[in-house]
Coordinates of C-alpha atoms and ligand atoms in Angstrom, one line a residue:
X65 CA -25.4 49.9 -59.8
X66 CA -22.8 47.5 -58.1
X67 CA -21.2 46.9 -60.9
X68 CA -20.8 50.4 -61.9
X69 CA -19.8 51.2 -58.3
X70 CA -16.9 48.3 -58.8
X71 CA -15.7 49.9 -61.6
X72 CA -15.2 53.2 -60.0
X73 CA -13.5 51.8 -56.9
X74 CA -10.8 49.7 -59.5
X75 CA -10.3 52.3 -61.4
X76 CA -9.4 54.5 -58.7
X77 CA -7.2 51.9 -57.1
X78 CA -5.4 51.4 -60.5
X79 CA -4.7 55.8 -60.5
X80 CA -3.2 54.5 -57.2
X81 CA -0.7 52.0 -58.8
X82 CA -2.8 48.8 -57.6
X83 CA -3.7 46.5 -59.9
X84 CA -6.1 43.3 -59.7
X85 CA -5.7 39.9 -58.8
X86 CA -8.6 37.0 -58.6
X87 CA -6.8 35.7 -55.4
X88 CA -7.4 36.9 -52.0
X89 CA -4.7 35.9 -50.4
X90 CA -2.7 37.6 -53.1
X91 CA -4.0 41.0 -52.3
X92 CA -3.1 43.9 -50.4
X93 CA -6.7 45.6 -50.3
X94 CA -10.1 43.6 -50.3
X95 CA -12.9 45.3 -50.9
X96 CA -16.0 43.7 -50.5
X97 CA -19.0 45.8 -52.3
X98 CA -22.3 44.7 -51.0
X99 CA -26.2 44.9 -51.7
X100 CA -28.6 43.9 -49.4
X101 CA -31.3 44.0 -51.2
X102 CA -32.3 41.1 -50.2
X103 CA -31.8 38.7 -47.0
X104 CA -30.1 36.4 -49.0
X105 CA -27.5 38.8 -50.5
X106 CA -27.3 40.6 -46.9
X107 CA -26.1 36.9 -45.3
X108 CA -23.6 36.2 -47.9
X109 CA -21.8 39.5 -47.4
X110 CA -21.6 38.6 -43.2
X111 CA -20.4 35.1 -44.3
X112 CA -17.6 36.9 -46.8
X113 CA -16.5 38.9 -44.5
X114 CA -16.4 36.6 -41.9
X115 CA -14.4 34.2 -44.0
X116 CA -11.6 37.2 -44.6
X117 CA -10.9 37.6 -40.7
X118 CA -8.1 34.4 -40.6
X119 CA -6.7 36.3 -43.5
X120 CA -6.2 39.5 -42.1
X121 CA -5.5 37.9 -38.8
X122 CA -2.5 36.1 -40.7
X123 CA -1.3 40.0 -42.8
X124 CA -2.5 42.6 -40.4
X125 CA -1.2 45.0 -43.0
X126 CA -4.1 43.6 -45.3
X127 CA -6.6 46.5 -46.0
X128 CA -10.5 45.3 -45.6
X129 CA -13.0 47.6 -47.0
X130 CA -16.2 47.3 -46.4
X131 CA -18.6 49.4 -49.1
X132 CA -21.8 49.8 -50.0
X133 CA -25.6 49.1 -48.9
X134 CA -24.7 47.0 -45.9
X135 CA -23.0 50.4 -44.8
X136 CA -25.3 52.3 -45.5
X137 CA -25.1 56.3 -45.7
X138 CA -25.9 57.0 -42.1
X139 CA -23.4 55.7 -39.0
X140 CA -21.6 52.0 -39.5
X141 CA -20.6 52.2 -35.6
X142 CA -23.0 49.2 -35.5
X143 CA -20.6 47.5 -38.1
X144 CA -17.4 48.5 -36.7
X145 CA -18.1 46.6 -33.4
X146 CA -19.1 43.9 -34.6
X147 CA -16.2 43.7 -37.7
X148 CA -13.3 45.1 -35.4
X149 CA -10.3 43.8 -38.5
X150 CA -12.9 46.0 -41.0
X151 CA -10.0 49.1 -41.4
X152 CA -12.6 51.3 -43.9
X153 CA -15.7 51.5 -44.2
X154 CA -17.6 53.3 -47.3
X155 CA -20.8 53.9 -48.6
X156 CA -22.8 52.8 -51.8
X157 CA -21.3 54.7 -54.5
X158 CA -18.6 56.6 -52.9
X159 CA -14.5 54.9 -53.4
X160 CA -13.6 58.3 -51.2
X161 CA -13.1 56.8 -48.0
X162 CA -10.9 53.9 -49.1
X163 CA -8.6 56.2 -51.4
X164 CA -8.2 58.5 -48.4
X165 CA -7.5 55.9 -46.3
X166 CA -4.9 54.5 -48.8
X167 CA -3.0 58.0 -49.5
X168 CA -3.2 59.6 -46.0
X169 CA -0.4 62.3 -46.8
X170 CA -0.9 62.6 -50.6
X171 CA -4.3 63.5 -50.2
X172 CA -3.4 66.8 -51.0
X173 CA -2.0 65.8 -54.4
X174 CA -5.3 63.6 -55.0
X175 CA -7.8 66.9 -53.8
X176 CA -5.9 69.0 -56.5
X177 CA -6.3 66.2 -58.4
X178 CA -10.0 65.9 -58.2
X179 CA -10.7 70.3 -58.3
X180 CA -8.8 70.0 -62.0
X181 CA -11.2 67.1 -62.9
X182 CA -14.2 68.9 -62.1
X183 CA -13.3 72.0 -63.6
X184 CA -12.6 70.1 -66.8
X185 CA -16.4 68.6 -66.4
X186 CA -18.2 71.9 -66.1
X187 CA -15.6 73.0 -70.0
X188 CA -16.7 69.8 -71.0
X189 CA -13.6 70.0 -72.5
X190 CA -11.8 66.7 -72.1
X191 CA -10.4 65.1 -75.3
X192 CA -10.0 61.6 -75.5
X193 CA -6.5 61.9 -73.9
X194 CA -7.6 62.7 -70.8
X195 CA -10.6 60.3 -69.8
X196 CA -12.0 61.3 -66.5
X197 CA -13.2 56.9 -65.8
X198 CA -10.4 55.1 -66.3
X199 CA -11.8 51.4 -66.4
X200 CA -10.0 48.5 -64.7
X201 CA -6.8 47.8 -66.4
X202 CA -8.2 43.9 -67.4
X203 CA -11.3 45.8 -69.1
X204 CA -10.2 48.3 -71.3
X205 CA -10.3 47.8 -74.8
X206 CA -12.4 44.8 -73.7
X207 CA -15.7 46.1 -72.1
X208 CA -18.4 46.8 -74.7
X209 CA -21.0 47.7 -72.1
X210 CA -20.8 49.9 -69.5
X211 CA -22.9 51.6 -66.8
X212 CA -23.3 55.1 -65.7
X213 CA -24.9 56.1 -62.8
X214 CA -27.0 59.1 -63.6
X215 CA -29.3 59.6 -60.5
X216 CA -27.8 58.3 -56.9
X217 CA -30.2 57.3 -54.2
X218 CA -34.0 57.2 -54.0
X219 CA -36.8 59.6 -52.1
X220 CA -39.9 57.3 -53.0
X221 CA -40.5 55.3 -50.0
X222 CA -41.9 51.7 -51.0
X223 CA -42.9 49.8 -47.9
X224 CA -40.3 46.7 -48.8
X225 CA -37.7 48.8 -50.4
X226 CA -34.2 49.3 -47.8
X227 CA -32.9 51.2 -50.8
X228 CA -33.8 54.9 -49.6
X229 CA -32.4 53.9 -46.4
X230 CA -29.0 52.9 -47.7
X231 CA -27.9 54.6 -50.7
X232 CA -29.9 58.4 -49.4
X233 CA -32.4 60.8 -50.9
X234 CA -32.2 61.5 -54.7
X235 CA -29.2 62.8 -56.1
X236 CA -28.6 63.7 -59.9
X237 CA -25.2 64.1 -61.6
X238 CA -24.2 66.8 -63.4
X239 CA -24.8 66.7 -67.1
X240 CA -21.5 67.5 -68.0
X241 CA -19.5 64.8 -65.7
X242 CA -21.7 62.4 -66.8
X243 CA -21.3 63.0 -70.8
X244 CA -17.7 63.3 -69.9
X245 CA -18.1 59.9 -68.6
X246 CA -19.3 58.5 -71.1
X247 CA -16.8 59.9 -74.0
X248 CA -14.5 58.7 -71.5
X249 CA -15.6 55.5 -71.7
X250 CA -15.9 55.4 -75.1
X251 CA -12.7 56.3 -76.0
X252 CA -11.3 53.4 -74.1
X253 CA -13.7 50.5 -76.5
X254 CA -17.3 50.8 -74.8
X255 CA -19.8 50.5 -77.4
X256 CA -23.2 50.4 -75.1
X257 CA -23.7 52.6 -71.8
X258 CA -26.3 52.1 -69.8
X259 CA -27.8 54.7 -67.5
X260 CA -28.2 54.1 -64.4
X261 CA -30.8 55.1 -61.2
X262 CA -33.5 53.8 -58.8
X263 CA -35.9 55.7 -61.0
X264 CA -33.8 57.0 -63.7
X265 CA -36.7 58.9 -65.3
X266 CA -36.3 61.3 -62.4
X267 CA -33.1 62.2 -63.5
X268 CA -32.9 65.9 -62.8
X269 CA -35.8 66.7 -61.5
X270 CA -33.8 67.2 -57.8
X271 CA -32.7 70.3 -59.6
X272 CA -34.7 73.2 -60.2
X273 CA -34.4 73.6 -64.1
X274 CA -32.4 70.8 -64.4
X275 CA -31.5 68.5 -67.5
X276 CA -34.3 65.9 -67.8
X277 CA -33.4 62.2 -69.1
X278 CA -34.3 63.1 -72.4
X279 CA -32.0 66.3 -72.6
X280 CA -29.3 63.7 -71.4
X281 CA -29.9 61.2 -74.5
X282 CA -30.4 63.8 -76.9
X283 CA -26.7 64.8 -75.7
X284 CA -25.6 60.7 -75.3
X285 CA -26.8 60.3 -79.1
X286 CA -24.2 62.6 -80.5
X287 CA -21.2 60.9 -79.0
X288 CA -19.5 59.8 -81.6
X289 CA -18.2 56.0 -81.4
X290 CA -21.2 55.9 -79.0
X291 CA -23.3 52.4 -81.0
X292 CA -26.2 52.0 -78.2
X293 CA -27.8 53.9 -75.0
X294 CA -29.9 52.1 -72.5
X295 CA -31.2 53.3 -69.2
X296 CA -32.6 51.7 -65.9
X297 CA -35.0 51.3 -64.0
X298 CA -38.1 53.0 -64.8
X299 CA -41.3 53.6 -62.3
X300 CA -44.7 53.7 -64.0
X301 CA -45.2 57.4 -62.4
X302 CA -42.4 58.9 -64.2
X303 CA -42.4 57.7 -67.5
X304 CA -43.8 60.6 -70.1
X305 CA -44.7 61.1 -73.2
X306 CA -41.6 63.2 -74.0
X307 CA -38.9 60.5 -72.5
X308 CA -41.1 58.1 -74.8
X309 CA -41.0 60.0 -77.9
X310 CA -37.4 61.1 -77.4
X311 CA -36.5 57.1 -77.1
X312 CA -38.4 56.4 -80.4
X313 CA -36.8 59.4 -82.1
X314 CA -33.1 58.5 -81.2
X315 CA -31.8 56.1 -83.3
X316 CA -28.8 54.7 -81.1
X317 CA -31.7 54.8 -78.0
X318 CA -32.6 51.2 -77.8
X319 CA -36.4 50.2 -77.2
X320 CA -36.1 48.6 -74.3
X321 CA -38.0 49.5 -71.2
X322 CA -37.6 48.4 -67.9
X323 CA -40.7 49.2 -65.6
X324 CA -41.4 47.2 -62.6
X325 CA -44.9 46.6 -61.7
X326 CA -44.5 44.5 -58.0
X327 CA -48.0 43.6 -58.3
X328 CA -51.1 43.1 -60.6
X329 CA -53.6 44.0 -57.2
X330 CA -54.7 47.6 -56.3
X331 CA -54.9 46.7 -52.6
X332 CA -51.3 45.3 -52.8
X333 CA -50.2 47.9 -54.7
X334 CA -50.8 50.1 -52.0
X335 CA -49.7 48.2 -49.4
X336 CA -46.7 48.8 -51.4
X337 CA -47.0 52.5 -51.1
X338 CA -45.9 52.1 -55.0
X339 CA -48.5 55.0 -56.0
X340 CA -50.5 53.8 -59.2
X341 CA -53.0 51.0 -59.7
X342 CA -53.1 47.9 -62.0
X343 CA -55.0 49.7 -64.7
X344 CA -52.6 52.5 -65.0
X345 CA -49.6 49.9 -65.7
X346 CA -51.7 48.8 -68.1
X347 CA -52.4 51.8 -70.1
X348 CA -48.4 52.3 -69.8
X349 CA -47.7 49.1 -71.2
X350 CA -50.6 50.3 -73.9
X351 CA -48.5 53.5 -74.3
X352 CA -44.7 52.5 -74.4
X353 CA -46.0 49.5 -77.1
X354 CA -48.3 52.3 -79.1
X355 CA -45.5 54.8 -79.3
X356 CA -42.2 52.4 -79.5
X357 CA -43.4 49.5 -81.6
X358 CA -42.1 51.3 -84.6
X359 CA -39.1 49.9 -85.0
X360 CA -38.5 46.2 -86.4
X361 CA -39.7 43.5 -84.0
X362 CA -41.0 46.7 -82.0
X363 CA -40.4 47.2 -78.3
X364 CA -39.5 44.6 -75.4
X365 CA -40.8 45.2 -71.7
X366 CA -39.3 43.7 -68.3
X367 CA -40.8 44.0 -65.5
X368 CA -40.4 43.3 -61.8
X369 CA -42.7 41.3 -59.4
X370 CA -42.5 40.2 -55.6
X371 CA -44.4 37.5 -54.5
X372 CA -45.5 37.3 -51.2
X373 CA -46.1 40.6 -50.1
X374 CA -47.8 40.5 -46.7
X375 CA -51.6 39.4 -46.4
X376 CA -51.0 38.6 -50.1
X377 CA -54.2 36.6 -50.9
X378 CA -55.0 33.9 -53.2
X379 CA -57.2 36.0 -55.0
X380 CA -55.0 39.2 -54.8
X381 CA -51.7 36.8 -56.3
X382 CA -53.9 35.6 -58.7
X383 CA -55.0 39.4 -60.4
X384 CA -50.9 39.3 -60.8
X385 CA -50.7 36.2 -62.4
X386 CA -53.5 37.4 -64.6
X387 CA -52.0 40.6 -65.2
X388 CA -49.0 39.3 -66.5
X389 CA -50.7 36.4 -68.4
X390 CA -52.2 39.5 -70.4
X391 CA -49.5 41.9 -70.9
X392 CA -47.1 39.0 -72.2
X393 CA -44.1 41.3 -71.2
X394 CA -41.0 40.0 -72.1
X395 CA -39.1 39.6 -69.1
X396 CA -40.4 39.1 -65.5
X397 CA -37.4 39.5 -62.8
X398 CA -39.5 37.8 -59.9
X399 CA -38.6 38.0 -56.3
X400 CA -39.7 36.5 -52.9
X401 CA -41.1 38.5 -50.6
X402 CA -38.2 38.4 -47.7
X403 CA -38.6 41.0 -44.6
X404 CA -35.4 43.9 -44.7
X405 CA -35.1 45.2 -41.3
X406 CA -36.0 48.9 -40.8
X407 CA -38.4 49.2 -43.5
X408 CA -41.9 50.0 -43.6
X409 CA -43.3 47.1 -44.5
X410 CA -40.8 45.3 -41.8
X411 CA -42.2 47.1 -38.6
X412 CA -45.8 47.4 -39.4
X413 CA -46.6 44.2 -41.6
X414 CA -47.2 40.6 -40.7
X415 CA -44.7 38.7 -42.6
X416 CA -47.5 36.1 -42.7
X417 CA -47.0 33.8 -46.3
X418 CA -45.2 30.6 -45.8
X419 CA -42.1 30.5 -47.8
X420 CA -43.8 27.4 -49.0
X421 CA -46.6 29.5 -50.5
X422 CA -44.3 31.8 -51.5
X423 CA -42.1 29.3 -53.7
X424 CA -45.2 27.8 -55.3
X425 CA -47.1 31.4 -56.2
X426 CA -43.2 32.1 -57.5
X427 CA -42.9 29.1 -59.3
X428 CA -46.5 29.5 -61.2
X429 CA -45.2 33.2 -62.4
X430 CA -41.5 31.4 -63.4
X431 CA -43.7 28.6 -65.3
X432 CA -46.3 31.6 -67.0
X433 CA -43.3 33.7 -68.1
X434 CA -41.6 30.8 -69.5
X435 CA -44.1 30.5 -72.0
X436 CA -44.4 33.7 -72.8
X437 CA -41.5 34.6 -73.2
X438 CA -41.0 31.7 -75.6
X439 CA -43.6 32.4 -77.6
X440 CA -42.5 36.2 -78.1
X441 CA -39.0 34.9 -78.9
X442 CA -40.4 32.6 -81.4
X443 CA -41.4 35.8 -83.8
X444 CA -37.7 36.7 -84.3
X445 CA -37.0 33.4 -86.1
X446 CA -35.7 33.5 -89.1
X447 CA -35.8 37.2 -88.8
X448 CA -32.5 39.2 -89.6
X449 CA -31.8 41.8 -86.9
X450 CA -28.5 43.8 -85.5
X451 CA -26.8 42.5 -82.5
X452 CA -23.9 44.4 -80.4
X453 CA -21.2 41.3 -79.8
X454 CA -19.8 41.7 -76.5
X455 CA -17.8 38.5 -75.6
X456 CA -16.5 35.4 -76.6
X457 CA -18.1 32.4 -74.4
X458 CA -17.0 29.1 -74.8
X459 CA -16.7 28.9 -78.7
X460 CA -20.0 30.9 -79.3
X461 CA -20.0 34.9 -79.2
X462 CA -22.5 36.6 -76.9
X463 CA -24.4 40.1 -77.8
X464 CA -27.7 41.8 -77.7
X465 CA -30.1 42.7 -79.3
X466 CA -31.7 45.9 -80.0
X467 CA -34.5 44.9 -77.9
X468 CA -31.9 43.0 -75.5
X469 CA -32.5 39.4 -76.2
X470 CA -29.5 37.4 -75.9
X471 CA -27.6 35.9 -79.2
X472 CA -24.8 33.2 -79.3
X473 CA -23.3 32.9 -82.4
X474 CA -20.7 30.5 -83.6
X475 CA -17.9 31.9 -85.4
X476 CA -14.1 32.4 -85.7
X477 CA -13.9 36.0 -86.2
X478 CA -13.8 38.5 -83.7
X479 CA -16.9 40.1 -83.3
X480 CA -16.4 42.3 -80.0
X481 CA -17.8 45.8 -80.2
X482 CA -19.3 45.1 -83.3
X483 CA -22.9 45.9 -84.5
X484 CA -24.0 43.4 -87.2
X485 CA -27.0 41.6 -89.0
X486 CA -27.8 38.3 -87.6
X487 CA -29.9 35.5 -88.5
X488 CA -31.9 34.3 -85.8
X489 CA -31.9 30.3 -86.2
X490 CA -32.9 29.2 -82.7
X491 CA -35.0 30.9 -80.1
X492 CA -35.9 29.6 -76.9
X493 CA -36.8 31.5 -73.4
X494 CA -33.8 33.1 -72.4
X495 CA -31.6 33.0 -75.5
X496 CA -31.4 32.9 -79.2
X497 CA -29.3 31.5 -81.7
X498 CA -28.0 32.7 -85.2
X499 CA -24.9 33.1 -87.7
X500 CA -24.2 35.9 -89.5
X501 CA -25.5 35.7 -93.0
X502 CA -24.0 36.1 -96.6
X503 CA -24.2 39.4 -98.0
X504 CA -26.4 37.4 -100.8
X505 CA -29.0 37.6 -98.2
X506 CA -29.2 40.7 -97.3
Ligands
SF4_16 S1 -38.8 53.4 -56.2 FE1 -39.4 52.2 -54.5 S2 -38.5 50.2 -55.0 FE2 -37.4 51.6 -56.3 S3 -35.6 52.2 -55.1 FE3 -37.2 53.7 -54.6 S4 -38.1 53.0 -52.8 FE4 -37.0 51.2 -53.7

């Protein structure tokens, strides 16, 4: 969502006649575009910033922007105190405050500006001329993947979760910006979007009679130029039947799923406030593999887990560790529990596992997933299957799979934005290797 927030915040810049530099102390504006999703990530943005005050002490014409979930979508008064040389501050999502800072006196221009664009949205109208995302200068024509964010905010209210708190209630995009998005997008070399919300399959559903996420990529699907369509992140309540058939009957719909389970006990679970039970993620995983398995080398899983979680037991981490050890998903992001001030689980709950406990529960899962993940790799070897190329890295050209499994390939061409058969020669945890075969072999 960061990353899609960036994007935004460039482009806009770049209608402003900035352009990028990697330096600092070579720029004009800084915006620094936080998360604080966890502690860690929270302490590294108050350490950036920190470490831009000399600079802006030096240029007091340098413009500091401070956006996103460290801001927050309530007051920042809290903020500005304590960050006096801060000149804007925004929230997630939202380049508005920084533009209007930037054009005080043309903001008439840029309000006209913004009325024509959303008119042309609701024609759905706009022709490949007129792109209504302009992506960073330094990444158009050269970013195969992009994200879209189709739902903003979050109204669940998970215990350890700041997210509702920072980036507001559930808000869906309109249909029509968003597919005008997304032929924007494509007309300047994306190959691959990726949709983007807390819990995406909510999209809609804010809106009485709204689009659903499977109207959305029935409508994605037809882009033409458009190779792949993604979307995350899933919760176990939301996903239906219908969003799963509609993925298996797409064909540029890829079959990957991302549905994060947190925890494999009921008890937990709760604690969580995360609303179903062990067994119903099971009969999920059951379902999206039963319906989506179709396809060549079927369907890949990730999941989510925090470890941790207040009055976690021994017995309650293990039913985790046992719930993944029988699922065999195919990725496991895992996370330390760490407390995030003002949230449920914050104010009423004993942070009470040692962060020595924590790293070693963390450390079995990391060990468990390993193997897991290397044996499901192991089933595409020797296999022949289409990856999207996305970059050069180091002499070896990086893409995805259908399923999202990274491939390096070693080649001289130039494969970026290209879908194409590979041979899978290597496989390991985290990657794979291949070349491209001869047509002879295919
Ligand atoms: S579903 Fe729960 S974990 Fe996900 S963003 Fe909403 S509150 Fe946070």
């Amino acid at each position: 969502m960061n990353v899609a927030d960036s994007q935004r915040v460039a482009s806009a810049l770049e209608r402003l006649g900035y352009s990028g530099t990697r330096r600092a102390e070579e720029a004009d504006v800084i915006i620094l575009n936080t998360c604080v999703v966890r502690q860690s990530a929270e302490d590294k943005a108050y350490g950036r910033l920190q470490s831009l005050r000399p600079l802006k002490e030096g240029r007091p014409d340098l413009v500091i922007n401070l956006m996103g979930c460290l801001v927050g979508v309530k007051g920042f008064e809290r903020l500005q105190k304590r960050f006096p040389f801060v000149d804007v501050f925004s929230p997630p999502s939202d380049p508005g405050p920084l533009v209007a800072y930037l054009t005080q006196g043309e903001s008439r221009v840029l309000e006209q500006d913004e009325t024509d664009r959303r008119f042309s949205w609701m024609d759905e109208e706009l022709s490949s001329e007129s792109p209504t995302l302009l992506l960073p200068l330094h990444e158009r024509g050269q970013l195969v993947s992009a994200h879209v964010p189709v739902v903003l905010g979050c109204s669940h209210a998970c215990t350890f979760c700041i997210i509702p708190y920072r980036r507001g209630v559930e808000r869906s995009r309109h249909v029509g910006e968003i597919l005008a998005e997304v032929r924007s997008l494509v007309s300047q070399g994306v190959r691959e979007i990726t949709f983007l919300g807390q819990i995406v399959d909510r999209y809609g559903k804010d809106v009485p009679d709204g689009p659903r996420l499977s109207d959305l990529l029935r409508l994605a699907n037809v882009v033409e130029g458009l190779e792949r369509i993604r979307f995350l992140t899933s919760h176990p309540n939301w996903m239906t039947d219908e969003l799963l058939d509609t993925v298996a009957a797409l064909p540029k719909v890829m079959p990957h799923i991302e549905v994060p389970v947190q925890a494999g006990d009921d008890e937990v679970l709760e604690n969580m406030k995360r609303g179903y039970t062990a067994q119903d993620y099971r009969r999920l995983v059951e379902k999206i593999r039963s319906r989506l398995g179709g396809r060549s080398l079927g369907v890949s899983i990730a999941t989510d887990i925090i470890v941790g979680f207040p009055g976690e037991t021994d017995a309650q981490f293990q039913r985790t560790y046992d719930l993944l050890a029988e699922l065999k998903l195919d990725v496991a992001h895992l996370a330390r529990y760490s407390v995030r001030p003002g949230t449920v689980a914050a104010r009423r709950m004993e942070d009470n596992i040692s962060k020595e406990e924590k790293m070693h529960r963390f450390r079995l899962l990391e060990t468990l997933q390993e193997q897991i993940a290397t044996e499901i790799n192991a089933r595409y070897l020797n296999q022949v299957t289409p990856v999207l190329f996305e970059q050069k890295v180091k002499e070896r050209w990086k893409g995805r799979t259908g399923t999202n499994k990274l491939v390096f390939v070693e080649t001289e061409r130039n494969l970026a934005g290209q879908v194409l058969p590979v041979r899978i020669e290597w496989t390991g945890p985290w990657s794979m290797l291949g070349r491209l075969p001869d047509v002879s072999e295919l």
